[in-house]
Coordinates of N, CA and C in Angstrom, one line a residue:
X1 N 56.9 98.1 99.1 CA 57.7 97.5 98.1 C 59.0 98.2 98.0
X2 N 60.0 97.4 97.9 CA 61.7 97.7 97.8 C 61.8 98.8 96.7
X3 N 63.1 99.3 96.2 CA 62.8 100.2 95.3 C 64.1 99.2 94.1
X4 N 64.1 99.2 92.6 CA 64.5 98.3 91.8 C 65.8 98.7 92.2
X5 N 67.0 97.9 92.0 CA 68.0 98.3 91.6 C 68.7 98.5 90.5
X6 N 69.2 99.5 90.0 CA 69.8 100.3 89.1 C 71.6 100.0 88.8
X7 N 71.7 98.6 89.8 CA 73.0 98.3 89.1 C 73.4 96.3 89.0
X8 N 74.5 96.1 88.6 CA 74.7 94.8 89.1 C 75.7 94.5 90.1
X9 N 75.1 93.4 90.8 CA 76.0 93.0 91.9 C 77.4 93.1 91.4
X10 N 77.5 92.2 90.4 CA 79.2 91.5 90.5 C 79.5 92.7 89.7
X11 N 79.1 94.0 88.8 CA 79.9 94.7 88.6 C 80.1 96.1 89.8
X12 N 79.5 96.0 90.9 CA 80.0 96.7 91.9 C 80.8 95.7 92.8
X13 N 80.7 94.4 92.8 CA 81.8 94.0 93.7 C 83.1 94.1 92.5
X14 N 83.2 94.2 91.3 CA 84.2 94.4 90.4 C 84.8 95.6 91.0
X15 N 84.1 96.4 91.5 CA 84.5 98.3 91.8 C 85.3 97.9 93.1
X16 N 84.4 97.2 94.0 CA 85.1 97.1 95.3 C 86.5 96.9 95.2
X17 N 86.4 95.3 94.6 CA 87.9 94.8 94.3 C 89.1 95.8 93.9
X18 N 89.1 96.5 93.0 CA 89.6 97.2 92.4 C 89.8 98.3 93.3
X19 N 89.2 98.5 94.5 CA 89.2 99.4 95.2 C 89.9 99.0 96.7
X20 N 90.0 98.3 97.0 CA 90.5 97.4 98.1 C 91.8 97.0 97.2
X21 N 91.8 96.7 96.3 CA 93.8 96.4 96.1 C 94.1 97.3 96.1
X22 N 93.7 98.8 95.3 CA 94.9 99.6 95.8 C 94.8 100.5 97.1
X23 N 93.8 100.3 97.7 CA 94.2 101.2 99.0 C 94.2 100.1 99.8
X24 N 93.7 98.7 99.9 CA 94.0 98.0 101.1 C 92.1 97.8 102.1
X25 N 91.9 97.1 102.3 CA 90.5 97.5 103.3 C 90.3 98.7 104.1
X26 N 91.5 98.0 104.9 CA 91.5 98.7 106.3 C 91.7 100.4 105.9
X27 N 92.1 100.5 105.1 CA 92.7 101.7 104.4 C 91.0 102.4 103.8
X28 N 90.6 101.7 103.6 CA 89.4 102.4 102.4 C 88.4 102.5 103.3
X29 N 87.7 104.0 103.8 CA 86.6 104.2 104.7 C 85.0 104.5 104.1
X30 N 84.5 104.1 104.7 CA 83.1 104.2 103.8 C 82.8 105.0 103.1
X31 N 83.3 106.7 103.3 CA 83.0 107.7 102.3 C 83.7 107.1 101.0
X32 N 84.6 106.7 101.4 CA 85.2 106.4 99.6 C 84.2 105.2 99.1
X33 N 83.8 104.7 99.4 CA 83.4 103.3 99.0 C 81.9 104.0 98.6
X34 N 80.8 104.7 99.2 CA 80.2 105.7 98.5 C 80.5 106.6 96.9
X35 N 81.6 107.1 97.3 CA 81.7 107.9 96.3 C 82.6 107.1 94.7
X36 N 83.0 106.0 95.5 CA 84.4 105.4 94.2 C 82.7 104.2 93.3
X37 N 81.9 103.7 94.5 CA 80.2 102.7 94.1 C 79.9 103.8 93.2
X38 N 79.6 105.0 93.7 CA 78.3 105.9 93.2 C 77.2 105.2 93.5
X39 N 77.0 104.7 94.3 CA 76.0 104.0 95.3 C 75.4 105.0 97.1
X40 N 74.5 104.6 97.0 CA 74.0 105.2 98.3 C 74.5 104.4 99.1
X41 N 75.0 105.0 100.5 CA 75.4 104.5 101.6 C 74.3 102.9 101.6
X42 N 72.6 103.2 102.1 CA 72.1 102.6 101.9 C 71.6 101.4 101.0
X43 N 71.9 102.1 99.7 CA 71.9 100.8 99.0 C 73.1 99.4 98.7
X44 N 74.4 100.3 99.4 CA 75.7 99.4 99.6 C 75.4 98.2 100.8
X45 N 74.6 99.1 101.9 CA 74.3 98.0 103.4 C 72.9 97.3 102.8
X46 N 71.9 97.9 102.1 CA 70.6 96.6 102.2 C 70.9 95.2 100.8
X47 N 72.2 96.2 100.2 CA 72.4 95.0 99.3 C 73.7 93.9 99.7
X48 N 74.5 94.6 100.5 CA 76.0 93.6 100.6 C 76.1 93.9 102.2
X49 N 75.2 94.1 103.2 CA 76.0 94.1 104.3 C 76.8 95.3 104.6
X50 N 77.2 95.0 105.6 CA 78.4 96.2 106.0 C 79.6 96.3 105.4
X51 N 80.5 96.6 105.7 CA 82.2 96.6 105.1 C 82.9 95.4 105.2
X52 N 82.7 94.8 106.4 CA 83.3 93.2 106.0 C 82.9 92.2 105.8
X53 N 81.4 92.6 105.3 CA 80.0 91.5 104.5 C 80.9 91.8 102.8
X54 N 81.0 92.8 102.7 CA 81.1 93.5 101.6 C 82.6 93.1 100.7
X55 N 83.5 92.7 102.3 CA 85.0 92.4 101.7 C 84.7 90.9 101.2
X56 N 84.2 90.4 101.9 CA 83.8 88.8 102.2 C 83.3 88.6 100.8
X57 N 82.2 89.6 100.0 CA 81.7 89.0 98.9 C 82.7 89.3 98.0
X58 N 83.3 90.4 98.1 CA 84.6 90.6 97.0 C 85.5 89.3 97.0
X59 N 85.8 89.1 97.8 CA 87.2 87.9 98.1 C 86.3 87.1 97.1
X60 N 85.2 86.4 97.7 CA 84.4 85.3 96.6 C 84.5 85.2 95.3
X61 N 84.4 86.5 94.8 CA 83.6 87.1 93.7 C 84.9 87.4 93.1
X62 N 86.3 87.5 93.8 CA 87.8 87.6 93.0 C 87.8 85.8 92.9
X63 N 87.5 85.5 94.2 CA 88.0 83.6 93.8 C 87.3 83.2 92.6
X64 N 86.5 83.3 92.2 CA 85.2 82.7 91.3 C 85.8 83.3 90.0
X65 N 86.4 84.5 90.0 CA 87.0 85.0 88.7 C 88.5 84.3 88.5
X66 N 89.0 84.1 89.5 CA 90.4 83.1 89.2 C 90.7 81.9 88.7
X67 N 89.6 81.1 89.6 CA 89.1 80.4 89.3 C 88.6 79.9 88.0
X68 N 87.5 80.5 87.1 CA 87.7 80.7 85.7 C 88.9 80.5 84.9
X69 N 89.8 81.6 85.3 CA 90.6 82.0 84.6 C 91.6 80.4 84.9
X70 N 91.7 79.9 85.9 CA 92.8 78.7 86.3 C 91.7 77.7 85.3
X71 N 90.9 77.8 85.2 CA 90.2 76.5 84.9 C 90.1 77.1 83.2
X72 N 90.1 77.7 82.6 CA 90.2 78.1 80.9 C 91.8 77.7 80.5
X73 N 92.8 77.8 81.8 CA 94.0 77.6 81.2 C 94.3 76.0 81.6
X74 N 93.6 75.4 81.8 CA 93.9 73.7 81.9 C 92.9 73.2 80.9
X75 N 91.7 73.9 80.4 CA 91.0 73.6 79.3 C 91.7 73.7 78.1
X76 N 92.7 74.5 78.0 CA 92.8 75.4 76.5 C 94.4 74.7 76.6
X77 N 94.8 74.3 77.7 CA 96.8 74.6 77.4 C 96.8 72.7 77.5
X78 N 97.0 72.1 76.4 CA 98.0 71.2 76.5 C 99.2 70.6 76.9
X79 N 99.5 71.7 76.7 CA 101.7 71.4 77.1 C 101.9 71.5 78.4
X80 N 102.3 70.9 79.4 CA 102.0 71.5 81.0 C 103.0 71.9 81.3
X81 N 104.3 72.5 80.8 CA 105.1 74.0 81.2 C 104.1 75.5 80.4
X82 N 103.8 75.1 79.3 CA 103.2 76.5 78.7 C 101.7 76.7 79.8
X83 N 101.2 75.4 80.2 CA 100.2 75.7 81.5 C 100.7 76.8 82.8
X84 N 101.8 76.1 83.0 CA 102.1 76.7 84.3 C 102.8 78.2 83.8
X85 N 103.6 78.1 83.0 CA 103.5 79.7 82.5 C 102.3 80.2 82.7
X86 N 101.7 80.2 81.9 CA 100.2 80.8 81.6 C 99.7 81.2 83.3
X87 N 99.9 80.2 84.1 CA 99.6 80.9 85.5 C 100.1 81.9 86.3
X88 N 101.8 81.9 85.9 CA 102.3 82.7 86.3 C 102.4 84.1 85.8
X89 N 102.2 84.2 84.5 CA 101.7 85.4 83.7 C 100.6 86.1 83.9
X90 N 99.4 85.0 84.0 CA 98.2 85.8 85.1 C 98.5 86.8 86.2
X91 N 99.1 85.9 87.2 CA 99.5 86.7 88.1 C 100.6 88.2 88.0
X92 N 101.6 88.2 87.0 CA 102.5 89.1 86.8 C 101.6 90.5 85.9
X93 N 100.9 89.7 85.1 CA 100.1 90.5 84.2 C 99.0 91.1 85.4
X94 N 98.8 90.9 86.1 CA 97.7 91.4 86.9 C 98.7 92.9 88.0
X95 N 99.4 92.5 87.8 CA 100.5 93.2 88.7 C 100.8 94.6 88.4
X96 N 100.8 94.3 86.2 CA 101.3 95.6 85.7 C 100.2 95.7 84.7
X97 N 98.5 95.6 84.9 CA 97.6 95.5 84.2 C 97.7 96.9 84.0
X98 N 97.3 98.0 82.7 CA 97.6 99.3 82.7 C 96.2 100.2 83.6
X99 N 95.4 99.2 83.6 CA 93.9 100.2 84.0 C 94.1 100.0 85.9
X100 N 95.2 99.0 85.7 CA 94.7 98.0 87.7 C 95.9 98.0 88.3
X101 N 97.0 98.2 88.0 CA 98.2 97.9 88.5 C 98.6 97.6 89.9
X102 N 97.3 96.5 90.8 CA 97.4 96.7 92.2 C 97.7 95.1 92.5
X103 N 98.1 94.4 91.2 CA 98.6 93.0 91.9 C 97.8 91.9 92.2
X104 N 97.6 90.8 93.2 CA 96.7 89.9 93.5 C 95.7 90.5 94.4
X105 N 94.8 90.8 94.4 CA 93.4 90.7 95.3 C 93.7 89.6 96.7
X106 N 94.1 88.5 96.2 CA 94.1 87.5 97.4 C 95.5 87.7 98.0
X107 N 96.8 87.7 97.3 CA 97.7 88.0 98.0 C 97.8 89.2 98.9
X108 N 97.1 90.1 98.0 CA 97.1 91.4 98.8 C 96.3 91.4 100.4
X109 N 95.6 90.8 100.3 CA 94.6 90.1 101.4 C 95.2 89.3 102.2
X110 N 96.1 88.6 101.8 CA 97.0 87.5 102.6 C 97.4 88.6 103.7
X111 N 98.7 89.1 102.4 CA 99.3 90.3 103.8 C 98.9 91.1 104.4
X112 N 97.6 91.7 104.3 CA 96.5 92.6 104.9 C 96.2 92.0 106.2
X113 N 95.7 90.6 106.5 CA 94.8 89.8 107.3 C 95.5 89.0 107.9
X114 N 96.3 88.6 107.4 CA 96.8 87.4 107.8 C 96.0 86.4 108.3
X115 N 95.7 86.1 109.6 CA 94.7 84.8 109.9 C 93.8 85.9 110.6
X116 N 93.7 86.5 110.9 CA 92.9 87.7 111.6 C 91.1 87.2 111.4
X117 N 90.9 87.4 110.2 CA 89.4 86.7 109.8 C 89.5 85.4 109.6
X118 N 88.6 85.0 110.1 CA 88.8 82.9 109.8 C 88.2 82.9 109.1
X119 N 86.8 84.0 108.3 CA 86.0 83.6 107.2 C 86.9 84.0 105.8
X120 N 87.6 85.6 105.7 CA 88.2 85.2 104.7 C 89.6 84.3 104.5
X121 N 90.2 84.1 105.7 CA 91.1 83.1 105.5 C 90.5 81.8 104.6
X122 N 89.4 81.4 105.3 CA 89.0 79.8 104.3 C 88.5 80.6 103.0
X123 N 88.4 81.8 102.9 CA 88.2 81.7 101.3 C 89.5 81.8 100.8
X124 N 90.8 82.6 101.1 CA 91.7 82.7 101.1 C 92.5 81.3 100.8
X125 N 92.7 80.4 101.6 CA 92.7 79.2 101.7 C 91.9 78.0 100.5
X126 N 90.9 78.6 99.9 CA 90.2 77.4 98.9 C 90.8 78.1 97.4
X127 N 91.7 79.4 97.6 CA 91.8 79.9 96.7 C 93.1 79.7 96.4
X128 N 93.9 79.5 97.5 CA 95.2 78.6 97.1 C 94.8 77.0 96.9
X129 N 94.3 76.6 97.1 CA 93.7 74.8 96.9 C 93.7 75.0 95.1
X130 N 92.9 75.8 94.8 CA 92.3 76.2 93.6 C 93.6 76.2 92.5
X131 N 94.3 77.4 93.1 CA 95.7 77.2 92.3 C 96.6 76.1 92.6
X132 N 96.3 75.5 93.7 CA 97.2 74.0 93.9 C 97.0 73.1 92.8
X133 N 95.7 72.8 92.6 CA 95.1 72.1 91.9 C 95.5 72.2 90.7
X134 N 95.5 73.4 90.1 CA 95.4 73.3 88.7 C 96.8 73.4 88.5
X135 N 98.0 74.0 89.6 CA 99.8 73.0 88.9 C 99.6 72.0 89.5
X136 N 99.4 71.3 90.1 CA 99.1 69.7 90.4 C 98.6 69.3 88.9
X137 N 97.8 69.7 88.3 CA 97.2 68.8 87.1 C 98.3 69.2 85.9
X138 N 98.8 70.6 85.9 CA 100.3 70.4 85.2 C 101.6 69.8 85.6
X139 N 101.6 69.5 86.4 CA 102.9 68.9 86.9 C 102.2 67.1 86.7
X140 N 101.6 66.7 86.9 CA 101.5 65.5 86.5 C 101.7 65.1 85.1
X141 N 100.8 65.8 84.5 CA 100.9 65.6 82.8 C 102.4 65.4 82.6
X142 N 103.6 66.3 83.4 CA 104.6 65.9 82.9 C 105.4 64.7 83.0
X143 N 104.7 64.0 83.1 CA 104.9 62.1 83.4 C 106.3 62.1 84.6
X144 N 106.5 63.2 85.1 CA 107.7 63.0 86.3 C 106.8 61.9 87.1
X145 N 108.4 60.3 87.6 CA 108.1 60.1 88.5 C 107.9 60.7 89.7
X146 N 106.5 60.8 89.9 CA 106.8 61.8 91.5 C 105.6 61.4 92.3
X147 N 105.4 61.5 93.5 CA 104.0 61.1 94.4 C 103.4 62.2 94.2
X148 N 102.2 61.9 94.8 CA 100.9 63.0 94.6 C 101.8 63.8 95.8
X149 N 102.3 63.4 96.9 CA 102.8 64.5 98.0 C 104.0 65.5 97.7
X150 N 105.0 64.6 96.6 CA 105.5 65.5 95.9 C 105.3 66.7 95.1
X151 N 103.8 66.2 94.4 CA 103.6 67.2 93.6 C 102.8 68.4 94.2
X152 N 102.4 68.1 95.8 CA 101.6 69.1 96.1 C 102.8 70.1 96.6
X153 N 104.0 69.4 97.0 CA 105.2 70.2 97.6 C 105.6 71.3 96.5
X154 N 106.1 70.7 95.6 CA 106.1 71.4 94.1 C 105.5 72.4 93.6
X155 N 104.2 72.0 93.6 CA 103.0 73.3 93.6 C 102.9 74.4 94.9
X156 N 103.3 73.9 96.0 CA 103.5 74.5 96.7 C 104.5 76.0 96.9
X157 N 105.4 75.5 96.1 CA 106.9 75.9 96.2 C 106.4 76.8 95.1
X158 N 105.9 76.4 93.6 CA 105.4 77.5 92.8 C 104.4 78.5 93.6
X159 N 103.6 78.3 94.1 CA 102.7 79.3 94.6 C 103.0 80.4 95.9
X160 N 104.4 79.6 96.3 CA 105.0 80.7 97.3 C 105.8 81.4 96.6
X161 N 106.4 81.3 94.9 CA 107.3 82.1 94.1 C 106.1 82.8 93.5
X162 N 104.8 82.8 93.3 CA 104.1 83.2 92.7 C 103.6 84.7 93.4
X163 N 103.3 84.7 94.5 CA 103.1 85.4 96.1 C 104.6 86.2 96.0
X164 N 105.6 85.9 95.9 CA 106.8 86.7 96.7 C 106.5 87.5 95.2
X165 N 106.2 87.0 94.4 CA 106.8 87.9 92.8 C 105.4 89.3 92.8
X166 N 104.3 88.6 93.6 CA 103.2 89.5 93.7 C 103.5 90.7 94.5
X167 N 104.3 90.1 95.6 CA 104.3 91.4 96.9 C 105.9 91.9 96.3
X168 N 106.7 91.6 95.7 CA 108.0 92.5 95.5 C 107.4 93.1 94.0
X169 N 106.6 92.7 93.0 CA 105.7 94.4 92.1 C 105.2 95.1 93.0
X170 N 104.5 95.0 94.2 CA 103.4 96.0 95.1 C 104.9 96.6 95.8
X171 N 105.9 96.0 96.1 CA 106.7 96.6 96.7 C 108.1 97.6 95.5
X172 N 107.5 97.8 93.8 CA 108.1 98.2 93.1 C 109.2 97.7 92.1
X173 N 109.3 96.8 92.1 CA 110.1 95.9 91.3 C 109.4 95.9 89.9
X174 N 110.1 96.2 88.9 CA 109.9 96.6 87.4 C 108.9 95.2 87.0
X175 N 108.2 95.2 85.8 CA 107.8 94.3 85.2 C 109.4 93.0 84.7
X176 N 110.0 93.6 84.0 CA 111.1 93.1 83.7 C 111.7 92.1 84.7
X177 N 112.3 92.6 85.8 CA 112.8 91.5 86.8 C 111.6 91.1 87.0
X178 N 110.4 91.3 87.3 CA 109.2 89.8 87.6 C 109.5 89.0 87.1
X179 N 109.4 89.5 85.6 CA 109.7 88.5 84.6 C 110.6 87.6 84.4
X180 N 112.0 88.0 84.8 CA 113.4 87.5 84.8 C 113.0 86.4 86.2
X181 N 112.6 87.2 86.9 CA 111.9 85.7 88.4 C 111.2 84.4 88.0
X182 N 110.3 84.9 87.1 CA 109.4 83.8 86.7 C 110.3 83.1 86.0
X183 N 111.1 83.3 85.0 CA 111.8 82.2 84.2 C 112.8 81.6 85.3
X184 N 113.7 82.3 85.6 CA 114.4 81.9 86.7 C 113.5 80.6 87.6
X185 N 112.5 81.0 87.7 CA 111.4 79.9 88.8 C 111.3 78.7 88.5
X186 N 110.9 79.4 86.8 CA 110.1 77.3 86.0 C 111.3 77.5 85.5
X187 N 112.8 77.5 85.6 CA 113.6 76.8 84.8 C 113.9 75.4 86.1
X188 N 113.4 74.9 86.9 CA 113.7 74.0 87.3 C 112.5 72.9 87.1
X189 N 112.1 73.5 86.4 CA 110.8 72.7 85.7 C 111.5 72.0 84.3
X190 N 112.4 72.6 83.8 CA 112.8 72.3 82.6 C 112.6 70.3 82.2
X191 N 111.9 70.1 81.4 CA 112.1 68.4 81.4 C 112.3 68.4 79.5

């Protein structure tokens, strides 16, 4: 018989995460992932796999928390500019969080991988759908005449300002200009 385990999944893939934005995967070697877990070598592999079993459940395990978070702010926000704020603040706020200051998990992974892995690219990939989705459902509310193809362009165009604003904080850019970017962004949202 197995021996119990003495922790929870999702708050050690919480550790990973956190551990992979700021050094990066390819960057983070198993001694660290040992010692940052406080986990046995062994009990990291008979419970998650190897290292890129392990990245794989992280990426998930960041979509599934975004996800939340995208879906509490279409539940809770009426106004669909203060929605789409609220998304972009997520992301800025994650950038200069005081305990985490290492930015998107998925964008950071974008640039890391690029198409390199086809499995986390499609999680990568359902995790932009995810955020498509939810400015798609703000941008409609704003009664603009506009096609569904327009609006996925639109959303599109936000999620690539959303991405550059992620990798120019990792690349040092103050909270303040993020900030000044984002409004600068949805002022052409203005209706």
């Amino acid at each position: 018989m197995g021996r119990n385990k003495n922790f929870v999944e999702e708050d050690i893939l919480d550790k990973v995460i956190i551990l992979f934005q700021k050094q990066g995967y390819n960057s983070t070697s198993p001694e660290q992932l040992v010692s940052f877990l406080g986990l046995s070598r062994s009990s990291i592999y008979s419970t998650f796999g190897d290292k890129r079993e392990l990245l794989i459940k992280a990426l998930q395990r960041y979509r599934q928390i975004t996800k939340a978070s995208l879906d509490k702010i279409i539940k809770e926000s009426n106004d669909p500019l203060s929605g789409i704020w609220q998304i972009f603040n997520m992301s800025v706020d994650g950038c200069y969080h005081p305990e985490n200051p290492s930015g998107c998990f998925l964008v950071n992974s974008i640039v890391e991988f690029g198409s390199e892995d086809s499995e986390a690219r499609q999680i990568l990939n359902d995790s932009y759908t995810d955020c498509r989705d939810a400015l798609c459902h703000f941008l409609q509310l704003t009664n603009r005449n506009m096609s569904n193809g327009s609006l996925q362009i639109l959303a599109d165009y936000l999620i690539n300002a959303i991405c550059g604003i992620v990798i120019s904080a990792k690349a040092g850019m103050n909270e303040k200009q993020c900030r000044n970017v984002v409004e600068m962004t949805l002022s052409v949202l203005k209706f």
